[in-house]
Structure formats: C-alpha cells, structure tokens
Coordinates of C-alpha atoms in Angstrom, one line a residue:
Chain A
X1 CA -3.4 13.0 -18.3
X2 CA -6.8 14.1 -19.5
X3 CA -7.6 13.8 -23.1
X4 CA -10.1 15.9 -25.0
X5 CA -12.8 15.0 -27.6
X6 CA -10.6 16.0 -30.6
X7 CA -7.9 13.6 -29.4
X8 CA -10.5 10.8 -28.9
X9 CA -11.6 11.3 -32.5
X10 CA -8.1 11.3 -33.8
X11 CA -7.2 8.1 -32.0
X12 CA -10.4 6.5 -33.0
X13 CA -9.5 7.1 -36.6
X14 CA -6.1 5.6 -36.1
X15 CA -7.8 2.6 -34.5
X16 CA -10.3 2.4 -37.3
X17 CA -13.3 2.8 -35.0
X18 CA -16.4 4.8 -35.8
X19 CA -17.0 7.3 -32.9
X20 CA -19.6 9.9 -33.2
X21 CA -19.0 13.5 -31.9
X22 CA -21.6 12.7 -29.2
X23 CA -19.9 9.5 -28.1
X24 CA -16.5 11.2 -28.1
X25 CA -17.6 13.3 -25.1
X26 CA -18.4 10.4 -22.9
X27 CA -15.3 8.5 -24.1
X28 CA -13.0 11.4 -23.3
X29 CA -14.2 11.2 -19.7
X30 CA -13.8 7.5 -19.4
X31 CA -10.4 7.4 -21.1
X32 CA -9.2 10.3 -19.0
X33 CA -10.1 8.3 -15.9
X34 CA -8.0 5.4 -17.1
X35 CA -5.1 7.6 -18.1
X36 CA -5.1 9.4 -14.8
X37 CA -4.9 6.0 -13.0
X38 CA -2.1 5.0 -15.4
X39 CA -0.2 8.2 -14.5
X40 CA 0.9 6.6 -11.2
X41 CA 3.6 5.2 -13.4
X42 CA 5.3 8.6 -13.4
X43 CA 6.2 8.1 -9.7
X44 CA 8.4 5.1 -10.5
X45 CA 12.2 5.5 -10.5
X46 CA 13.1 3.9 -13.8
X47 CA 16.4 5.5 -14.7
X48 CA 18.9 2.8 -15.8
X49 CA 16.2 0.1 -15.8
X50 CA 16.0 -1.9 -18.9
X51 CA 12.5 -2.5 -20.3
X52 CA 11.1 -6.0 -19.9
X53 CA 9.3 -7.5 -22.9
X54 CA 9.5 -11.1 -22.0
X55 CA 9.7 -12.4 -18.4
X56 CA 12.1 -15.2 -19.2
X57 CA 15.3 -14.6 -21.0
X58 CA 14.5 -16.4 -24.2
X59 CA 15.4 -15.4 -27.7
X60 CA 13.2 -15.7 -30.7
X61 CA 13.5 -19.3 -31.9
X62 CA 14.2 -20.0 -35.6
X63 CA 12.9 -23.0 -37.5
X64 CA 13.6 -24.4 -40.9
X65 CA 11.7 -22.7 -43.7
X66 CA 9.8 -25.7 -45.0
X67 CA 6.8 -25.6 -47.2
X68 CA 3.8 -27.2 -45.4
X69 CA 0.4 -28.0 -46.8
X70 CA -2.1 -25.4 -45.9
X71 CA -5.0 -26.4 -48.1
X72 CA -7.6 -24.6 -46.1
X73 CA -9.0 -22.3 -48.8
X74 CA -12.3 -24.2 -49.2
X75 CA -12.8 -23.9 -45.4
X76 CA -11.6 -20.4 -44.9
X77 CA -13.4 -18.5 -47.8
X78 CA -16.9 -19.4 -46.6
X79 CA -16.1 -17.6 -43.3
X80 CA -15.7 -14.3 -45.2
X81 CA -18.7 -11.9 -45.1
X82 CA -18.4 -11.7 -48.9
X83 CA -16.3 -13.7 -51.3
X84 CA -16.3 -14.7 -55.0
X85 CA -14.2 -17.4 -56.6
X86 CA -11.0 -17.4 -54.6
X87 CA -11.2 -13.7 -53.5
X88 CA -12.5 -11.8 -50.5
X89 CA -14.8 -9.0 -51.7
X90 CA -14.6 -5.4 -50.4
X91 CA -16.2 -2.2 -51.6
X92 CA -14.5 -0.7 -54.7
X93 CA -11.2 0.8 -53.9
X94 CA -10.0 1.8 -57.4
X95 CA -12.2 4.1 -59.4
Chain B
X1 CA -23.4 -39.4 -3.8
X2 CA -24.5 -38.4 -7.2
X3 CA -22.0 -38.4 -10.1
X4 CA -21.8 -34.7 -10.7
X5 CA -20.5 -34.0 -7.2
X6 CA -17.3 -36.0 -7.7
X7 CA -14.0 -34.3 -8.5
X8 CA -12.3 -35.0 -11.9
X9 CA -9.8 -37.2 -10.1
X10 CA -12.6 -39.3 -8.5
X11 CA -14.4 -39.6 -11.8
X12 CA -11.2 -40.8 -13.4
X13 CA -10.9 -43.5 -10.7
X14 CA -14.6 -44.5 -11.4
X15 CA -13.9 -44.8 -15.1
X16 CA -10.7 -46.7 -14.6
X17 CA -12.5 -49.1 -12.3
X18 CA -15.2 -49.7 -14.9
X19 CA -17.9 -48.4 -12.4
X20 CA -19.1 -45.8 -14.8
X21 CA -18.9 -45.2 -18.6
X22 CA -17.9 -42.0 -20.4
X23 CA -21.4 -42.0 -21.9
X24 CA -23.1 -42.0 -18.5
X25 CA -20.9 -39.2 -17.3
X26 CA -21.4 -37.2 -20.4
X27 CA -25.2 -37.6 -20.2
X28 CA -25.2 -36.7 -16.5
X29 CA -23.4 -33.3 -17.1
X30 CA -25.4 -32.6 -20.3
X31 CA -28.6 -33.1 -18.4
X32 CA -27.4 -30.7 -15.7
X33 CA -26.5 -28.1 -18.3
X34 CA -29.9 -28.5 -19.9
X35 CA -31.7 -28.2 -16.6
X36 CA -29.7 -25.5 -14.9
X37 CA -27.8 -23.3 -17.4
X38 CA -30.8 -21.3 -18.4
X39 CA -30.4 -19.4 -15.1
X40 CA -26.6 -19.4 -15.0
X41 CA -25.7 -18.6 -18.6
X42 CA -22.3 -20.2 -18.2
X43 CA -22.3 -21.8 -21.7
X44 CA -22.4 -20.0 -25.1
X45 CA -22.5 -23.2 -27.0
X46 CA -23.4 -26.7 -25.8
X47 CA -22.0 -29.4 -28.1
X48 CA -24.3 -32.2 -26.9
X49 CA -24.4 -34.4 -30.0
X50 CA -20.6 -34.2 -30.5
X51 CA -20.0 -34.9 -26.8
X52 CA -22.1 -38.1 -26.9
X53 CA -20.3 -39.2 -30.1
X54 CA -16.9 -38.5 -28.4
X55 CA -18.1 -40.3 -25.2
X56 CA -19.1 -43.5 -27.2
X57 CA -15.7 -43.3 -28.9
X58 CA -13.9 -43.0 -25.6
X59 CA -15.8 -46.0 -24.2
X60 CA -14.9 -48.0 -27.3
X61 CA -11.3 -47.0 -27.0
X62 CA -11.2 -47.9 -23.4
X63 CA -12.5 -51.4 -24.1
X64 CA -9.5 -51.7 -26.5
X65 CA -7.1 -50.7 -23.8
X66 CA -6.8 -46.9 -24.3
X67 CA -5.7 -45.4 -21.1
X68 CA -5.4 -41.7 -22.1
X69 CA -5.0 -39.5 -19.0
X70 CA -8.4 -37.9 -19.5
X71 CA -10.1 -40.8 -21.3
X72 CA -13.8 -40.4 -21.0
X73 CA -13.8 -37.3 -18.8
X74 CA -16.1 -34.5 -19.9
X75 CA -14.8 -30.9 -19.7
X76 CA -15.7 -27.5 -21.0
X77 CA -13.6 -25.1 -23.0
X78 CA -13.6 -21.4 -22.6
X79 CA -14.9 -19.9 -25.8
X80 CA -11.5 -18.3 -26.5
X81 CA -10.1 -21.6 -27.7
X82 CA -10.6 -22.4 -31.4
X83 CA -12.6 -25.6 -31.9
X84 CA -12.8 -27.2 -35.3
X85 CA -16.3 -27.0 -36.7
X86 CA -17.7 -25.3 -33.6
X87 CA -18.5 -21.6 -33.2
X88 CA -15.7 -19.8 -31.4
X89 CA -17.1 -16.4 -30.3
X90 CA -14.6 -15.1 -27.7
X91 CA -17.8 -13.5 -26.1
X92 CA -18.0 -11.0 -29.0
X93 CA -20.6 -10.0 -31.6
X94 CA -17.5 -9.8 -33.9
X95 CA -17.1 -13.6 -33.9
X96 CA -20.7 -14.6 -33.3
X97 CA -20.7 -16.3 -36.7
X98 CA -17.2 -17.6 -36.6
X99 CA -16.9 -21.4 -37.0
X100 CA -13.3 -22.2 -36.5
X101 CA -11.6 -24.3 -39.2
X102 CA -9.1 -25.7 -36.7
X103 CA -8.5 -26.8 -33.1
X104 CA -6.3 -24.8 -30.6
X105 CA -3.3 -26.8 -29.5
X106 CA -4.8 -27.1 -26.0
X107 CA -8.1 -28.5 -27.4
X108 CA -6.2 -30.9 -29.6
X109 CA -4.0 -32.1 -26.8
X110 CA -6.9 -32.6 -24.4
X111 CA -8.9 -34.4 -27.1
X112 CA -5.9 -36.6 -27.8
X113 CA -5.8 -37.5 -24.0
X114 CA -9.4 -38.6 -24.3
X115 CA -11.3 -35.6 -22.9
X116 CA -14.9 -35.0 -24.1
X117 CA -16.0 -31.5 -24.9
X118 CA -19.4 -30.6 -23.3
X119 CA -19.4 -27.1 -24.9
X120 CA -17.9 -23.6 -24.9
X121 CA -18.2 -21.4 -21.9
X122 CA -19.2 -17.8 -21.7
X123 CA -16.5 -15.1 -21.0
X124 CA -15.9 -11.4 -21.0
X125 CA -15.6 -10.1 -24.6
X126 CA -12.1 -10.9 -25.8
X127 CA -11.2 -11.8 -22.2
X128 CA -11.5 -8.1 -21.2
X129 CA -13.3 -7.9 -17.9
X130 CA -13.4 -9.0 -14.3
X131 CA -17.1 -9.8 -13.9
X132 CA -18.2 -11.5 -17.2
X133 CA -20.5 -8.6 -17.8
X134 CA -18.8 -7.5 -21.1
X135 CA -19.9 -10.7 -22.9
X136 CA -22.1 -10.2 -26.0
X137 CA -24.1 -13.2 -24.7
X138 CA -25.0 -11.5 -21.4
X139 CA -23.6 -11.9 -17.9
X140 CA -22.9 -15.2 -16.2
X141 CA -24.5 -15.5 -12.8
X142 CA -22.6 -16.7 -9.7
X143 CA -24.2 -20.0 -8.5
X144 CA -23.5 -19.0 -4.9
X145 CA -25.8 -16.0 -5.3
X146 CA -27.5 -15.4 -8.7
X147 CA -27.5 -11.6 -8.1
X148 CA -23.7 -11.6 -8.1
X149 CA -21.0 -11.8 -10.7
X150 CA -18.8 -15.0 -11.0
X151 CA -15.7 -12.9 -11.8
X152 CA -14.0 -12.8 -15.1
X153 CA -12.9 -13.2 -17.7
X154 CA -13.2 -17.0 -17.4
X155 CA -16.5 -16.5 -15.6
X156 CA -18.5 -19.1 -17.6
X157 CA -15.9 -21.8 -16.9
X158 CA -15.8 -20.9 -13.2
X159 CA -19.6 -20.8 -12.7
X160 CA -20.0 -24.1 -14.7
X161 CA -17.4 -25.9 -12.5
X162 CA -18.8 -24.4 -9.2
X163 CA -22.4 -25.4 -10.1
X164 CA -21.1 -28.8 -11.1
X165 CA -22.3 -28.5 -14.7
X166 CA -18.8 -29.7 -15.7
X167 CA -16.2 -31.3 -13.6
X168 CA -13.5 -29.1 -15.0
X169 CA -12.9 -26.4 -17.6
X170 CA -10.1 -24.6 -19.4
X171 CA -9.6 -20.9 -18.8
X172 CA -7.1 -18.2 -19.8
X173 CA -5.4 -15.6 -17.5
X174 CA -4.0 -12.3 -18.8
X175 CA -4.3 -10.3 -15.6
X176 CA -6.2 -12.7 -13.3
X177 CA -8.9 -14.2 -15.5
X178 CA -8.5 -17.7 -14.2
X179 CA -7.7 -16.9 -10.5
X180 CA -10.2 -14.2 -9.7
X181 CA -13.2 -16.1 -11.0
X182 CA -11.9 -19.2 -9.3
X183 CA -11.8 -17.2 -6.1
X184 CA -15.3 -15.7 -6.5
X185 CA -16.9 -19.1 -7.2
X186 CA -15.0 -21.3 -4.7
X187 CA -13.0 -23.5 -7.1
X188 CA -9.3 -24.0 -7.8
X189 CA -7.6 -22.5 -10.9
X190 CA -4.0 -22.3 -12.0
X191 CA -2.2 -19.9 -14.3
X192 CA 1.1 -21.6 -15.5
X193 CA 4.5 -20.0 -16.1
X194 CA 4.3 -17.9 -19.3
X195 CA 5.3 -20.1 -22.3
X196 CA 4.3 -23.4 -20.6
X197 CA 1.0 -23.9 -22.4
X198 CA 0.8 -23.2 -26.2
X199 CA -1.2 -20.1 -27.2
X200 CA -1.8 -21.5 -30.7
X201 CA -5.5 -21.2 -31.5
X202 CA -6.2 -19.2 -28.3
X203 CA -7.6 -15.9 -29.5
X204 CA -5.0 -13.3 -28.6
X205 CA -5.6 -10.4 -26.1
X206 CA -2.2 -9.4 -24.7
X207 CA 0.3 -11.8 -26.2
X208 CA 3.1 -11.2 -23.7
X209 CA 0.8 -12.0 -20.7
X210 CA -1.8 -14.5 -22.0
X211 CA -1.6 -18.0 -20.6
X212 CA -4.1 -20.9 -20.5
X213 CA -4.7 -23.1 -17.5
X214 CA -7.0 -25.5 -15.7
X215 CA -10.1 -24.7 -13.5
X216 CA -11.5 -27.5 -11.4
X217 CA -12.7 -28.5 -7.9
X218 CA -9.3 -29.3 -6.5
X219 CA -5.5 -28.9 -7.0
X220 CA -5.2 -32.6 -7.8
X221 CA -7.8 -32.1 -10.6
X222 CA -5.8 -29.1 -11.9
X223 CA -2.6 -31.2 -11.9
X224 CA -4.4 -33.9 -14.0
X225 CA -5.6 -31.3 -16.5
X226 CA -2.3 -29.4 -16.6
X227 CA -0.4 -32.6 -17.4
X228 CA -2.2 -32.8 -20.7
X229 CA -2.1 -29.1 -21.6
X230 CA 1.6 -28.4 -21.4
X231 CA 4.4 -28.9 -23.9
X232 CA 6.4 -27.2 -26.6
X233 CA 4.5 -26.2 -29.7
X234 CA 6.4 -25.0 -32.8
X235 CA 3.3 -23.1 -33.8
X236 CA 3.7 -20.7 -30.9
X237 CA 7.0 -18.9 -31.0
X238 CA 6.9 -18.1 -27.3
X239 CA 6.3 -21.7 -26.3
X240 CA 9.2 -23.0 -24.2
X241 CA 11.1 -26.0 -25.3
X242 CA 11.8 -27.9 -22.1
X243 CA 11.2 -31.3 -20.5
X244 CA 7.6 -31.7 -19.3
X245 CA 7.3 -31.9 -15.5
X246 CA 5.3 -34.6 -13.8
X247 CA 2.7 -32.6 -11.8
X248 CA 1.0 -35.6 -10.3
X249 CA 4.1 -37.2 -8.8
X250 CA 4.7 -34.8 -5.9
X251 CA 1.2 -33.9 -5.0
X252 CA 1.4 -35.6 -1.6
X253 CA 4.9 -34.5 -0.7
X254 CA 5.0 -33.3 3.0
X255 CA 5.5 -29.6 3.5
X256 CA 8.3 -29.9 6.1
X257 CA 11.1 -27.5 5.0
X258 CA 8.9 -25.3 2.9
X259 CA 9.2 -21.5 3.3
X260 CA 6.0 -19.5 2.7
X261 CA 6.4 -15.8 2.1
X262 CA 3.6 -13.3 3.0
X263 CA 4.1 -10.0 1.2
X264 CA 3.1 -7.1 3.4
X265 CA 1.9 -5.3 0.2
X266 CA -0.8 -7.9 -0.2
X267 CA -2.3 -7.0 3.2
X268 CA -3.0 -3.2 2.9
X269 CA -5.0 -1.4 5.5
X270 CA -7.8 -1.1 3.0
X271 CA -8.2 -4.9 2.7
X272 CA -11.3 -6.5 4.1
X273 CA -10.2 -7.8 7.6
X274 CA -12.0 -11.0 7.1
X275 CA -10.2 -11.8 3.8
X276 CA -6.8 -10.9 5.5
X277 CA -7.6 -13.2 8.4
X278 CA -8.7 -16.1 6.3
X279 CA -5.5 -15.7 4.2
X280 CA -3.4 -15.7 7.4
X281 CA -5.3 -18.8 8.7
X282 CA -4.3 -20.6 5.5
X283 CA -0.6 -19.7 6.3
X284 CA -1.2 -21.1 9.8
X285 CA -2.5 -24.4 8.4
X286 CA 0.6 -24.7 6.2
X287 CA 2.7 -24.0 9.4
X288 CA 0.9 -26.8 11.2
X289 CA 2.1 -29.0 8.4
X290 CA 5.7 -28.1 8.9
X291 CA 6.1 -25.0 6.7
X292 CA 7.9 -21.9 7.9
X293 CA 6.2 -18.5 7.3
X294 CA 8.3 -15.4 6.6
X295 CA 7.5 -11.8 5.6
X296 CA 8.6 -10.7 2.2
X297 CA 8.3 -7.3 0.4
X298 CA 7.2 -6.5 -3.1
X299 CA 7.4 -2.7 -3.1
X300 CA 6.8 -2.2 -6.9
X301 CA 3.6 -4.3 -7.0
X302 CA 1.6 -1.2 -6.2
X303 CA 2.4 -0.1 -9.8
X304 CA 1.2 -3.3 -11.4
X305 CA -2.4 -2.2 -12.2
X306 CA -1.2 1.0 -14.0
X307 CA 1.6 -0.8 -15.8
X308 CA -0.8 -3.5 -16.9
X309 CA -3.4 -1.0 -18.2
X310 CA -0.7 0.4 -20.6
X311 CA 0.8 -2.9 -21.7
X312 CA -2.3 -5.0 -22.1
X313 CA -4.3 -2.4 -24.1
X314 CA -1.3 -1.6 -26.3
X315 CA -0.9 -5.3 -27.2
X316 CA -4.7 -5.7 -27.6
X317 CA -4.9 -2.7 -29.9
X318 CA -2.4 -4.4 -32.2
X319 CA -3.9 -8.0 -31.8
X320 CA -7.4 -6.8 -32.5
X321 CA -6.5 -4.9 -35.7
X322 CA -7.0 -8.2 -37.5
X323 CA -10.8 -7.9 -37.1
X324 CA -11.5 -5.8 -40.2
X325 CA -14.8 -7.1 -41.5
X326 CA -13.0 -8.6 -44.6
X327 CA -11.8 -12.1 -44.0
X328 CA -14.1 -13.4 -41.2
X329 CA -16.3 -12.1 -38.5
X330 CA -18.8 -9.3 -38.4
X331 CA -19.3 -6.9 -41.3
X332 CA -21.5 -3.8 -41.2
X333 CA -24.4 -3.4 -43.6
X334 CA -24.0 -1.4 -46.8
X335 CA -20.5 0.1 -46.3
X336 CA -20.0 3.2 -48.6
X337 CA -16.3 2.6 -48.9
X338 CA -13.4 0.5 -47.4
X339 CA -12.8 3.0 -44.6
X340 CA -16.5 3.0 -43.7
X341 CA -16.4 -0.9 -43.8
X342 CA -13.5 -1.0 -41.4
X343 CA -14.7 1.6 -38.9
X344 CA -18.4 0.5 -38.7
X345 CA -17.6 -3.2 -38.7
X346 CA -15.3 -2.7 -35.8
X347 CA -17.4 -0.2 -33.8
X348 CA -20.6 -2.4 -34.3
X349 CA -18.7 -5.7 -33.8
X350 CA -16.8 -4.7 -30.6
X351 CA -18.5 -3.8 -27.3
X352 CA -17.7 -0.7 -25.2
X353 CA -14.9 -2.1 -23.0
X354 CA -13.1 -3.6 -25.9
X355 CA -13.3 -0.3 -27.8
X356 CA -12.1 1.6 -24.7
X357 CA -9.0 -0.7 -24.4
X358 CA -8.2 -0.4 -28.2
X359 CA -8.4 3.4 -27.8
X360 CA -6.2 3.5 -24.7
X361 CA -3.7 1.1 -26.4
X362 CA -3.6 3.1 -29.7
X363 CA -3.1 6.3 -27.7
X364 CA -0.3 4.8 -25.6
X365 CA 1.5 3.6 -28.7
X366 CA 0.9 6.8 -30.7
X367 CA 3.7 9.2 -31.8
X368 CA 5.0 11.2 -28.9
X369 CA 3.5 9.0 -26.1
X370 CA 5.4 5.8 -26.5
X371 CA 8.2 6.7 -24.1
X372 CA 5.9 8.1 -21.4
X373 CA 3.5 5.1 -21.4
X374 CA 4.6 1.9 -23.1
X375 CA 8.4 2.1 -22.5
X376 CA 7.9 3.3 -18.9
X377 CA 5.4 0.5 -18.2
X378 CA 7.9 -2.1 -19.6
X379 CA 10.5 -0.7 -17.2
X380 CA 8.1 -0.9 -14.3
X381 CA 7.5 -4.5 -15.4
X382 CA 11.2 -5.2 -14.8
X383 CA 11.0 -3.6 -11.3
X384 CA 8.0 -5.9 -10.4
X385 CA 9.8 -9.0 -11.8
X386 CA 12.9 -8.1 -9.8
X387 CA 10.8 -7.8 -6.6
X388 CA 9.6 -11.3 -7.1
X389 CA 13.1 -12.6 -7.7
X390 CA 14.3 -11.1 -4.4
X391 CA 11.2 -12.5 -2.6
X392 CA 12.0 -16.0 -4.0
X393 CA 15.4 -15.8 -2.4
X394 CA 13.7 -15.8 1.0
X395 CA 10.6 -18.0 0.2
X396 CA 9.7 -21.0 -1.9
X397 CA 6.1 -19.9 -2.4
X398 CA 4.3 -16.6 -1.9
X399 CA 0.9 -16.5 -0.3
X400 CA -1.8 -13.8 -0.4
X401 CA -5.4 -13.1 -1.1
X402 CA -6.6 -13.6 -4.7
X403 CA -9.2 -10.9 -4.8
X404 CA -9.7 -7.9 -2.5
X405 CA -13.4 -8.8 -2.1
X406 CA -15.9 -11.6 -2.5
X407 CA -18.3 -11.7 -5.5
X408 CA -19.9 -8.3 -6.0
X409 CA -23.4 -7.5 -7.3
X410 CA -24.1 -7.7 -11.0
X411 CA -24.0 -4.1 -12.3
X412 CA -22.1 -2.7 -9.3
X413 CA -19.0 -1.7 -11.3
X414 CA -20.2 -2.1 -14.9
X415 CA -20.0 1.6 -15.7
X416 CA -16.8 2.4 -13.8
X417 CA -13.8 0.8 -15.6
X418 CA -11.2 2.0 -13.2
X419 CA -13.0 0.6 -10.1
X420 CA -13.5 -2.7 -12.0
X421 CA -9.8 -2.8 -12.9
X422 CA -8.9 -2.9 -9.1
X423 CA -10.6 -6.3 -8.9
X424 CA -7.3 -7.7 -10.2
X425 CA -5.0 -5.7 -7.9
X426 CA -3.4 -8.9 -6.4
X427 CA -3.3 -11.0 -9.6
X428 CA -1.9 -8.8 -12.2
X429 CA 1.7 -8.6 -11.0
X430 CA 2.1 -12.4 -11.5
X431 CA 1.2 -12.0 -15.2
X432 CA 3.7 -9.1 -15.6
X433 CA 6.4 -11.3 -14.1
X434 CA 5.3 -14.4 -16.0
X435 CA 5.1 -16.5 -12.8
X436 CA 2.8 -19.5 -12.1
X437 CA 0.1 -18.9 -9.5
X438 CA -3.1 -20.6 -8.4
X439 CA -6.2 -19.6 -6.5
X440 CA -7.8 -22.1 -4.1
X441 CA -10.8 -21.8 -1.8
X442 CA -9.7 -20.7 1.7
X443 CA -12.9 -19.9 3.6
X444 CA -16.3 -18.2 3.3
X445 CA -17.7 -14.8 4.2
X446 CA -21.5 -14.5 4.5
X447 CA -22.0 -17.6 2.4
X448 CA -19.6 -16.5 -0.4
X449 CA -16.3 -18.1 -1.1
X450 CA -12.9 -16.5 -0.5
X451 CA -9.9 -17.4 -2.6
X452 CA -6.3 -17.6 -1.5
X453 CA -3.5 -17.2 -4.0
X454 CA -0.2 -19.2 -4.1
X455 CA 2.5 -17.9 -6.3
X456 CA 5.4 -20.1 -7.3
X457 CA 8.8 -19.4 -8.9
X458 CA 9.2 -20.1 -12.6
X459 CA 8.3 -23.6 -13.6
X460 CA 7.2 -24.5 -10.0
X461 CA 3.6 -25.3 -10.9
X462 CA 4.3 -28.7 -9.3
X463 CA 5.3 -27.1 -6.0
X464 CA 2.3 -24.8 -5.7
X465 CA 0.0 -27.7 -6.7
X466 CA 1.6 -29.8 -4.0
X467 CA 1.1 -27.1 -1.3
X468 CA -2.5 -26.6 -2.4
X469 CA -3.2 -30.3 -2.4
X470 CA -1.7 -30.7 1.1
X471 CA -3.9 -27.8 2.2
X472 CA -6.9 -29.4 0.6
X473 CA -6.2 -32.8 2.4
X474 CA -6.5 -31.0 5.7
X475 CA -9.4 -28.7 4.9
X476 CA -12.7 -29.0 3.1
X477 CA -13.3 -25.5 1.7
X478 CA -12.8 -26.9 -1.8
X479 CA -15.6 -29.4 -1.2
X480 CA -18.2 -26.7 -0.4
X481 CA -20.7 -26.5 -3.2
X482 CA -23.4 -23.9 -3.7
X483 CA -27.0 -24.9 -3.0
X484 CA -27.9 -24.0 -6.6
X485 CA -28.8 -27.0 -8.6
X486 CA -28.7 -29.1 -5.5
X487 CA -29.4 -32.8 -5.6
X488 CA -30.8 -33.0 -9.1

C-alpha cells in the first residue's frame, strides 16, 4: 500500500516526531516501498490460524508484590537534561 | 604465536596453567585496540583504566583460588548492554550522554564469572540495520576489506573479534544481528532460544524477538561464554525458569545418528552458486562424520521478511516511545512547549532508519490497520513456527546459508531500506519462531568469509554447538584471520 504525505505527517504526529513538509515527501516514498514489500503478507492463507505472540507456550509469570529498595534518585536525576530538587523540568504546561 | 591469535578457550587454558596473567592479556588487547581501532571504528568506548583494574583484581582473585569460568578473560560488550558508570549509547545520538546507573544482567553475570570488559562496541543505531552504517558514531569497517561493511547490527563486536582486538564479544540478535555480522567477518556467533538469556538492561528494540548471545572465534568459545550468560532472571518477565544446560559437556560428541535437514527454500535459484555450494560442502563434511542429510521444507519462510517488518517496527515504535527528552537522553535546544520538546528531541536524537521504523510501526498499529498488518503478521508468524516444528520431526538440526551474499561495499545499500532488509532473508525466520541458531565460517569467496547457519530445536543450543565444534575440529575456516593488523 502506498501512503501519501498527509498520512506521513499524521503518523509522525502520533509518533511524536517532527517531520517537515519537505521531508514528508521523501519519507512517503521510502515508507511506501517498505509497505509494498510488507504487502506480500496478503498472499498468506491465515483463516483459522491463531496469532503467535510468544514462540513458546509460556504464561506471564507472577511474583510476590514485595517492596524492594530502589534508592537510585541521586544517580538517576543527574541523567535528566533538566532537573531541580527532586523533579524533572519541562516547559510550562499549565498557564 | 602471539597472544591475540588464541581462541578464548586457549586463553583460558593459558590462564589456568599460570602461563599468562589477566593483566598481560588485557594489556595485549588494549594495545591492539589503541593501535588498530582508529581504522576499524569497532569500539564506541574503550574502558582501558577500568579493564586494567578488573584484570589486577582477577589475578588477585585467581591467586586466592578463584576459578570463575571466565576469570581473567577480556571481552567486549555491544553498546546495547547497560554498564554501570559507563556510557551506554546504543549507537544513537539520543543516548550519547547516557551513563547507565546499573549493569545489564548479562554484564553482571559475566563480570561475576571473572570476565574483564575492554569496552563497548559500535552497532547500528538501536540495533536497526544490517551493515553498521546507521550508527551515530559512523560505520564500522570489515577487517577483511576496509571498503566493505562488517554486517549488523552487532558489527562492532564482529569486526573486533575478527580483527583479534578482543577474543570474544557479546551481541544481540533480533532478526540476524549476531549471525549475519558473524558470517560477514568469519567468526562464530550464536542466538539462543528466546527467553534463555535475560533481556534486563539490554536496550529494547523488538521485545518478542530480541535475544543476546556470544560472538567469538569458535563454537567452543561460544559455549564457554553462553554458559555464563544464561539463566532465569526475575527482572525479565519473559526469562524462562528452567535448569541450566551444560553446553561444554557434549561439545565433542560424535555426530553418528544425527539427521541434518537442508530446507529447499534456503537454496533459491537467485542464491549465489558459490554460497550454495559451500553450504552443501558443509553438509557433506557432517555426512563424512556420520550424520545423515535429508531435505526439509519451510514453505512459509518466504514471508518472514514481510512479517518481521511489521512486528519489529510495531514493537520498536512502542519501546522507543520512552525516549522523550525528559528523564534522560537527548533534549533539543529551546523547546517552545512540551509537544515541541518531544517532537524535536526525538527527530534530532534519532537517525533516519530509526525514525522510518518508528513511523512504519506506528502506522501498522494505528486505527484501522491493526488487523491488516500486525494481526496478520502474527498469524504468519505461527505458520513459520509450524513449518519449523514439522521440519524438526524429520531432522535434528537445520543447515543453510546465513547470508545471501558476502560482505558488501560500504554505502551500497545505505539509501535503499528494502534492499538492505533482504540481507537478513535467511536469519529472520529463526527469530520469529524463537529458535536457537548459530553462524560459523564455512569457506571463502574472493578472500571474503562465508557463513553457514545451523538452526536447532528449542533449547538445543548444546546440540548445534556440538555439531559446529565437530565441524571446526575437521576444518580450519574458523582459524582464518584477516591480514589486517597482522603480526603486531
């Protein structure tokens, strides 16, 4: 399936990527190439086939909900592009 | 013979016999990295000071009787594994400034076994690529021919081992990222059964496919490494809780009674005749050792590349949503508002291929397209997995080429994603089915290595390592080293 520039811009917004109108043209071509290749999937006979999410038949394991020390704040906060006190800083979101 | 030429297994014997110290070994490889990696670009970060400290500690521990399986052996880690206090970039501008506050389980386990970290190896950005050209740190060169790619995404690990800048390295394999670079650089690399090696601290690309594994000169070396990498980890919910196999015990087992399956789909008319012939010659060698060769069929494998390029980008688009410019990683300059901060941090922090895959994945998961793409791809995944199950009723192991071609020229496919994706045409099905597989050197074409792939049934890493080891006892393709770096 081919996708157009408008769809590229819409999907880029959903993915929180900045794509200029100029870039969207080239991207539409590239992404259409990929989607055309992927369209071979339409040949497959998949009626009555169950989807496979995990190759081995394992269920999600459960563990006890136990409090564990995670005293990493002093190591984690300095990794942030901007922080103050015990908070991450972002541009103002509430006027 | 100079120290760097030895296999990991041989170096372990030298250490155990007291003929060499961990410090001597570490200094040897650090000197080679210093002298040669400028041309190769296989390392993103070299941790020389830390490595020397660890080596001295390993020597001290040994003198007190420590016999950890990897005690004193220097290795390199792909820069996808978090390493406490050391930059973990994942080949991306997004994480160029990220100093991990913890170790990945794989790193922790290998450290506990006495391994010494030489540094972090270059890779395709977020492991997305088959040529190592998508790295923020520039492409890695293939030591067999510096104008060619080493494969990817674990291209730095592969080139470093091939050039003998490290005796072994870790890699990760989502669609062939251990096996294809191993093939293109003439080394041995193994992707274990999904869930065998913990993914904790391994930066996620496609969580239902990602698996870490060893890359080294020989199958015996891979067995040695794998032994220390596996095991249940409660921090990875997909980690399997089962008894650990002994991969070293059966390495020498004779091949009499073994059935080797050759899938006709792995020998299409379009395949390079020379690669097909070298692969068949590998089968004949196994026959000479008592194995029986049969034909098997994997009809749905032809759909593995399209299925993969729905599933992997879909999972990646979700996994990579955590990179938002807020908590760690790259942030754009002077964002006007929060949306601008997210969008520009991500589009400036991620390279082109990563953004393409995020867009494809977001599209495939978006309203109205889920059934046509993601759900259908997951159903095709079942067909592929069922094909392998039928094939393993007839054969113990499956043999085929690893890559449809030898190492290609740098830049040859860089701007054509779909052509690049076909580099993994023989490796991807294994990830979709979650099976173990290895690539080993099986010959040369025009001075470039050719890889042969052995696929095992679930949890049969020991069996494919055994077959590869027996093959390597009778042949010397795995001992061929590039002229690059030579006798230094």
